[in-house]
mmCIF file of C-alpha atoms in Angstrom:
data_model
loop_
_atom_site.group_PDB
_atom_site.id
_atom_site.type_symbol
_atom_site.label_atom_id
_atom_site.label_comp_id
_atom_site.label_asym_id
_atom_site.label_seq_id
_atom_site.Cartn_x
_atom_site.Cartn_y
_atom_site.Cartn_z
ATOM 1 C CA MET A 1 32.733 -101.794 18.802
ATOM 2 C CA SER A 2 34.560 -104.620 20.542
ATOM 3 C CA ASP A 3 33.924 -105.764 24.073
ATOM 4 C CA ALA A 4 36.870 -103.663 25.184
ATOM 5 C CA GLY A 5 35.497 -100.514 23.572
ATOM 6 C CA GLU A 6 38.243 -100.327 20.962
ATOM 7 C CA ILE A 7 38.403 -101.774 17.486
ATOM 8 C CA PRO A 8 41.253 -104.238 17.009
ATOM 9 C CA ARG A 9 43.196 -104.400 13.794
ATOM 10 C CA VAL A 10 42.571 -107.272 11.473
ATOM 11 C CA ALA A 11 45.271 -109.793 12.360
ATOM 12 C CA ALA A 12 48.002 -111.217 10.168
ATOM 13 C CA LEU A 13 46.847 -113.846 7.706
ATOM 14 C CA PRO A 14 48.173 -116.888 9.623
ATOM 15 C CA THR A 15 46.234 -115.726 12.692
ATOM 16 C CA ILE A 16 43.046 -115.323 10.675
ATOM 17 C CA LEU A 17 43.415 -118.766 9.106
ATOM 18 C CA GLY A 18 44.198 -120.171 12.541
ATOM 19 C CA ALA A 19 41.012 -118.632 13.905
ATOM 20 C CA LEU A 20 38.945 -120.083 11.069
ATOM 21 C CA GLN A 21 40.477 -123.564 10.927
ATOM 22 C CA ASP A 22 38.468 -124.657 13.950
ATOM 23 C CA PRO A 23 35.164 -126.215 12.825
ATOM 24 C CA VAL A 24 33.159 -124.569 15.634
ATOM 25 C CA ARG A 25 34.505 -121.117 14.810
ATOM 26 C CA LEU A 26 34.149 -121.664 11.076
ATOM 27 C CA GLU A 27 30.489 -122.530 11.639
ATOM 28 C CA MET A 28 29.972 -119.387 13.759
ATOM 29 C CA VAL A 29 31.411 -117.282 10.958
ATOM 30 C CA ARG A 30 29.445 -119.157 8.309
ATOM 31 C CA ARG A 31 26.183 -118.476 10.128
ATOM 32 C CA LEU A 32 27.078 -114.809 10.578
ATOM 33 C CA GLY A 33 27.915 -114.558 6.897
ATOM 34 C CA ASN A 34 24.665 -116.152 5.815
ATOM 35 C CA ALA A 35 22.647 -113.996 8.207
ATOM 36 C CA GLY A 36 24.258 -110.857 6.808
ATOM 37 C CA ALA A 37 23.593 -109.031 10.072
ATOM 38 C CA ALA A 38 24.448 -109.114 13.757
ATOM 39 C CA GLN A 39 23.268 -112.221 15.533
ATOM 40 C CA ARG A 40 22.754 -113.193 19.143
ATOM 41 C CA CYS A 41 25.659 -115.370 20.250
ATOM 42 C CA SER A 42 23.374 -118.235 21.181
ATOM 43 C CA SER A 43 22.239 -118.634 17.574
ATOM 44 C CA LEU A 44 25.763 -119.316 16.388
ATOM 45 C CA TYR A 45 26.503 -122.670 17.983
ATOM 46 C CA ASP A 46 24.677 -125.815 18.980
ATOM 47 C CA THR A 47 26.541 -128.470 20.862
ATOM 48 C CA ILE A 48 28.988 -126.583 23.075
ATOM 49 C CA GLY A 49 28.611 -124.784 26.399
ATOM 50 C CA LYS A 50 28.429 -121.047 26.853
ATOM 51 C CA SER A 51 31.949 -120.714 28.265
ATOM 52 C CA THR A 52 33.454 -122.731 25.436
ATOM 53 C CA ALA A 53 31.544 -120.557 22.994
ATOM 54 C CA SER A 54 32.904 -117.430 24.699
ATOM 55 C CA HIS A 55 36.417 -118.762 24.218
ATOM 56 C CA HIS A 56 35.782 -119.249 20.514
ATOM 57 C CA PHE A 57 34.226 -115.790 20.135
ATOM 58 C CA LYS A 58 37.274 -114.297 21.830
ATOM 59 C CA ILE A 59 39.637 -115.921 19.323
ATOM 60 C CA LEU A 60 37.564 -114.682 16.390
ATOM 61 C CA ARG A 61 37.395 -111.197 17.898
ATOM 62 C CA GLU A 62 41.112 -111.036 18.597
ATOM 63 C CA ALA A 63 41.828 -112.055 15.004
ATOM 64 C CA GLY A 64 39.691 -109.116 13.914
ATOM 65 C CA VAL A 65 37.183 -111.319 12.104
ATOM 66 C CA THR A 66 34.210 -110.475 14.328
ATOM 67 C CA GLU A 67 33.134 -107.943 16.895
ATOM 68 C CA GLY A 68 30.882 -108.502 19.857
ATOM 69 C CA TRP A 69 28.892 -106.311 22.202
ATOM 70 C CA VAL A 70 26.160 -106.457 24.818
ATOM 71 C CA ALA A 71 22.819 -104.788 24.217
ATOM 72 C CA GLU A 72 19.652 -105.141 26.230
ATOM 73 C CA GLY A 73 20.946 -108.126 28.104
ATOM 74 C CA ASN A 74 22.025 -110.090 25.044
ATOM 75 C CA THR A 75 25.470 -110.562 23.589
ATOM 76 C CA TRP A 76 25.667 -109.988 19.861
ATOM 77 C CA GLN A 77 28.259 -110.804 17.225
ATOM 78 C CA ARG A 78 28.826 -109.647 13.724
ATOM 79 C CA LEU A 79 31.414 -110.071 11.015
ATOM 80 C CA ARG A 80 33.828 -107.205 10.422
ATOM 81 C CA THR A 81 33.250 -107.559 6.713
ATOM 82 C CA GLU A 82 34.512 -104.115 5.695
ATOM 83 C CA ALA A 83 37.689 -104.301 7.778
ATOM 84 C CA MET A 84 38.402 -107.796 6.478
ATOM 85 C CA ASP A 85 37.802 -106.744 2.884
ATOM 86 C CA GLU A 86 40.067 -103.783 3.309
ATOM 87 C CA ALA A 87 42.861 -105.920 4.745
ATOM 88 C CA TYR A 88 42.423 -108.955 2.476
ATOM 89 C CA PRO A 89 40.110 -108.284 -0.479
ATOM 90 C CA GLY A 90 37.932 -111.263 -1.326
ATOM 91 C CA LEU A 91 39.290 -113.548 1.364
ATOM 92 C CA LEU A 92 36.310 -113.615 3.700
ATOM 93 C CA ALA A 93 33.865 -114.072 0.835
ATOM 94 C CA ALA A 94 35.907 -116.983 -0.544
ATOM 95 C CA ILE A 95 36.069 -118.663 2.858
ATOM 96 C CA LEU A 96 32.331 -118.162 3.429
ATOM 97 C CA ASP A 97 31.593 -119.651 0.012
ATOM 98 C CA ALA A 98 33.876 -122.566 0.760
ATOM 99 C CA ALA A 99 32.290 -123.049 4.177
ATOM 100 C CA ASN A 100 28.816 -123.221 2.650
ATOM 101 C CA HIS A 101 30.111 -125.587 0.016
ATOM 102 C CA HIS A 102 31.714 -127.694 2.750
ATOM 103 C CA GLN A 103 28.447 -127.665 4.693
ATOM 104 C CA ALA A 104 26.364 -128.783 1.718
ATOM 105 C CA MET B 1 51.030 -137.870 -8.441
ATOM 106 C CA SER B 2 51.628 -137.938 -4.698
ATOM 107 C CA ASP B 3 54.555 -139.554 -2.981
ATOM 108 C CA ALA B 4 52.369 -142.556 -2.320
ATOM 109 C CA GLY B 5 51.424 -142.903 -5.978
ATOM 110 C CA GLU B 6 47.780 -142.025 -5.473
ATOM 111 C CA ILE B 7 46.046 -138.669 -5.579
ATOM 112 C CA PRO B 8 44.464 -137.714 -2.275
ATOM 113 C CA ARG B 9 41.151 -135.909 -2.151
ATOM 114 C CA VAL B 10 41.149 -132.257 -1.265
ATOM 115 C CA ALA B 11 40.467 -132.218 2.460
ATOM 116 C CA ALA B 12 37.613 -130.639 4.350
ATOM 117 C CA LEU B 13 37.832 -126.867 4.684
ATOM 118 C CA PRO B 14 38.954 -126.826 8.352
ATOM 119 C CA THR B 15 41.837 -129.139 7.455
ATOM 120 C CA ILE B 16 42.878 -126.909 4.555
ATOM 121 C CA LEU B 17 42.767 -123.784 6.698
ATOM 122 C CA GLY B 18 44.667 -125.658 9.399
ATOM 123 C CA ALA B 19 47.344 -126.578 6.881
ATOM 124 C CA LEU B 20 47.652 -122.986 5.700
ATOM 125 C CA GLN B 21 47.538 -121.234 9.067
ATOM 126 C CA ASP B 22 51.166 -122.095 9.733
ATOM 127 C CA PRO B 23 53.452 -119.299 8.509
ATOM 128 C CA VAL B 24 56.058 -121.690 7.107
ATOM 129 C CA ARG B 25 53.475 -123.641 5.121
ATOM 130 C CA LEU B 26 51.706 -120.488 3.999
ATOM 131 C CA GLU B 27 55.009 -119.210 2.647
ATOM 132 C CA MET B 28 55.658 -122.496 0.817
ATOM 133 C CA VAL B 29 52.262 -122.217 -0.842
ATOM 134 C CA ARG B 30 52.740 -118.524 -1.589
ATOM 135 C CA ARG B 31 56.008 -119.235 -3.377
ATOM 136 C CA LEU B 32 54.448 -122.088 -5.346
ATOM 137 C CA GLY B 33 51.558 -119.833 -6.321
ATOM 138 C CA ASN B 34 53.828 -117.050 -7.479
ATOM 139 C CA ALA B 35 56.056 -119.459 -9.391
ATOM 140 C CA GLY B 36 53.060 -120.880 -11.229
ATOM 141 C CA ALA B 37 54.885 -124.157 -11.789
ATOM 142 C CA ALA B 38 56.468 -127.028 -9.921
ATOM 143 C CA GLN B 39 59.389 -126.042 -7.737
ATOM 144 C CA ARG B 40 62.200 -127.898 -6.059
ATOM 145 C CA CYS B 41 61.424 -128.300 -2.370
ATOM 146 C CA SER B 42 64.556 -126.487 -1.333
ATOM 147 C CA SER B 43 63.388 -123.265 -2.984
ATOM 148 C CA LEU B 44 60.289 -123.106 -0.813
ATOM 149 C CA TYR B 45 61.759 -122.446 2.623
ATOM 150 C CA ASP B 46 64.700 -120.660 4.162
ATOM 151 C CA THR B 47 65.286 -120.998 7.858
ATOM 152 C CA ILE B 48 64.204 -124.540 8.719
ATOM 153 C CA GLY B 49 65.870 -127.899 8.347
ATOM 154 C CA LYS B 50 65.089 -130.486 5.715
ATOM 155 C CA SER B 51 63.219 -132.828 8.054
ATOM 156 C CA THR B 52 61.075 -130.010 9.406
ATOM 157 C CA ALA B 53 60.347 -128.968 5.851
ATOM 158 C CA SER B 54 59.359 -132.546 4.981
ATOM 159 C CA HIS B 55 56.891 -132.515 7.863
ATOM 160 C CA HIS B 56 55.321 -129.319 6.543
ATOM 161 C CA PHE B 57 55.146 -130.668 2.976
ATOM 162 C CA LYS B 58 53.421 -133.777 4.307
ATOM 163 C CA ILE B 59 50.712 -131.717 6.000
ATOM 164 C CA LEU B 60 50.109 -129.704 2.824
ATOM 165 C CA ARG B 61 50.017 -132.860 0.740
ATOM 166 C CA GLU B 62 47.632 -134.658 3.075
ATOM 167 C CA ALA B 63 45.302 -131.662 2.983
ATOM 168 C CA GLY B 64 45.285 -132.002 -0.792
ATOM 169 C CA VAL B 65 46.773 -128.540 -1.326
ATOM 170 C CA THR B 66 50.031 -129.723 -2.916
ATOM 171 C CA GLU B 67 51.540 -132.790 -4.487
ATOM 172 C CA GLY B 68 55.143 -133.871 -4.378
ATOM 173 C CA TRP B 69 57.299 -136.278 -6.319
ATOM 174 C CA VAL B 70 60.907 -137.221 -6.902
ATOM 175 C CA ALA B 71 62.505 -136.759 -10.300
ATOM 176 C CA GLU B 72 66.158 -136.994 -11.215
ATOM 177 C CA GLY B 73 67.261 -136.934 -7.623
ATOM 178 C CA ASN B 74 65.279 -133.848 -6.639
ATOM 179 C CA THR B 75 62.001 -133.603 -4.790
ATOM 180 C CA TRP B 76 59.455 -131.322 -6.397
ATOM 181 C CA GLN B 77 56.256 -129.739 -5.196
ATOM 182 C CA ARG B 78 53.387 -128.080 -6.935
ATOM 183 C CA LEU B 79 49.997 -126.688 -6.039
ATOM 184 C CA ARG B 80 46.948 -128.766 -6.870
ATOM 185 C CA THR B 81 45.286 -125.691 -8.281
ATOM 186 C CA GLU B 82 42.658 -127.461 -10.368
ATOM 187 C CA ALA B 83 41.611 -129.862 -7.624
ATOM 188 C CA MET B 84 41.416 -127.014 -5.114
ATOM 189 C CA ASP B 85 39.389 -124.854 -7.500
ATOM 190 C CA GLU B 86 37.028 -127.697 -8.147
ATOM 191 C CA ALA B 87 36.502 -128.323 -4.447
ATOM 192 C CA TYR B 88 36.446 -124.693 -3.318
ATOM 193 C CA PRO B 89 36.198 -122.229 -6.201
ATOM 194 C CA GLY B 90 38.221 -119.087 -5.634
ATOM 195 C CA LEU B 91 39.550 -120.066 -2.229
ATOM 196 C CA LEU B 92 43.169 -120.773 -3.133
ATOM 197 C CA ALA B 93 43.426 -117.641 -5.263
ATOM 198 C CA ALA B 94 42.020 -115.512 -2.432
ATOM 199 C CA ILE B 95 44.455 -116.994 0.080
ATOM 200 C CA LEU B 96 47.391 -116.527 -2.303
ATOM 201 C CA ASP B 97 46.375 -112.910 -2.873
ATOM 202 C CA ALA B 98 46.066 -112.386 0.865
ATOM 203 C CA ALA B 99 49.419 -114.052 1.473
ATOM 204 C CA ASN B 100 51.130 -111.742 -0.994
ATOM 205 C CA HIS B 101 49.358 -108.785 0.558
ATOM 206 C CA HIS B 102 50.435 -109.986 3.998
ATOM 207 C CA GLN B 103 53.994 -110.376 2.744
ATOM 208 C CA ALA B 104 54.151 -106.876 1.248
#
């Protein structure tokens, strides 16, 4: 359920790592991982503007790491955990663990 | 045992992911991981020049992912597996698995 109404493939590994190497995007993904459920976009970042955040969400979505949709006037995001696990078993979990470790 | 004679810390997670998001560097690391031992630099890349390769090795080394040294006229590289595992348990293994999956 992407914004475009079609589910993108999980990208090649360099694209995924490129999406996650940005600290803002890594934090978005970390928060989604810790929440374990869809979150409103606005809960996933702090110090950037809405349009900058949209840019980051787009990169994550195009890499196949997240999906986003609008419901009841809010934009939501969630991790594509199953698709990621199918493409690269264990990778997302390891990066989320590392991100929490990095955060601590 | 880095080129500079001192062992750098493993970098912050965004820096590590940034180092590995480049396909040439990811392939260098994949080959080192599969070899399971130090390798001569020249065995770790195919289609780039020596100075470009040196640039990529420098980025990997500064991220703390690899170390390099000169012995008997050859430059060698190896993964800093233990340091990486200590900093981010499971991360390097997951990325190596994903890189081999991506390669297949």
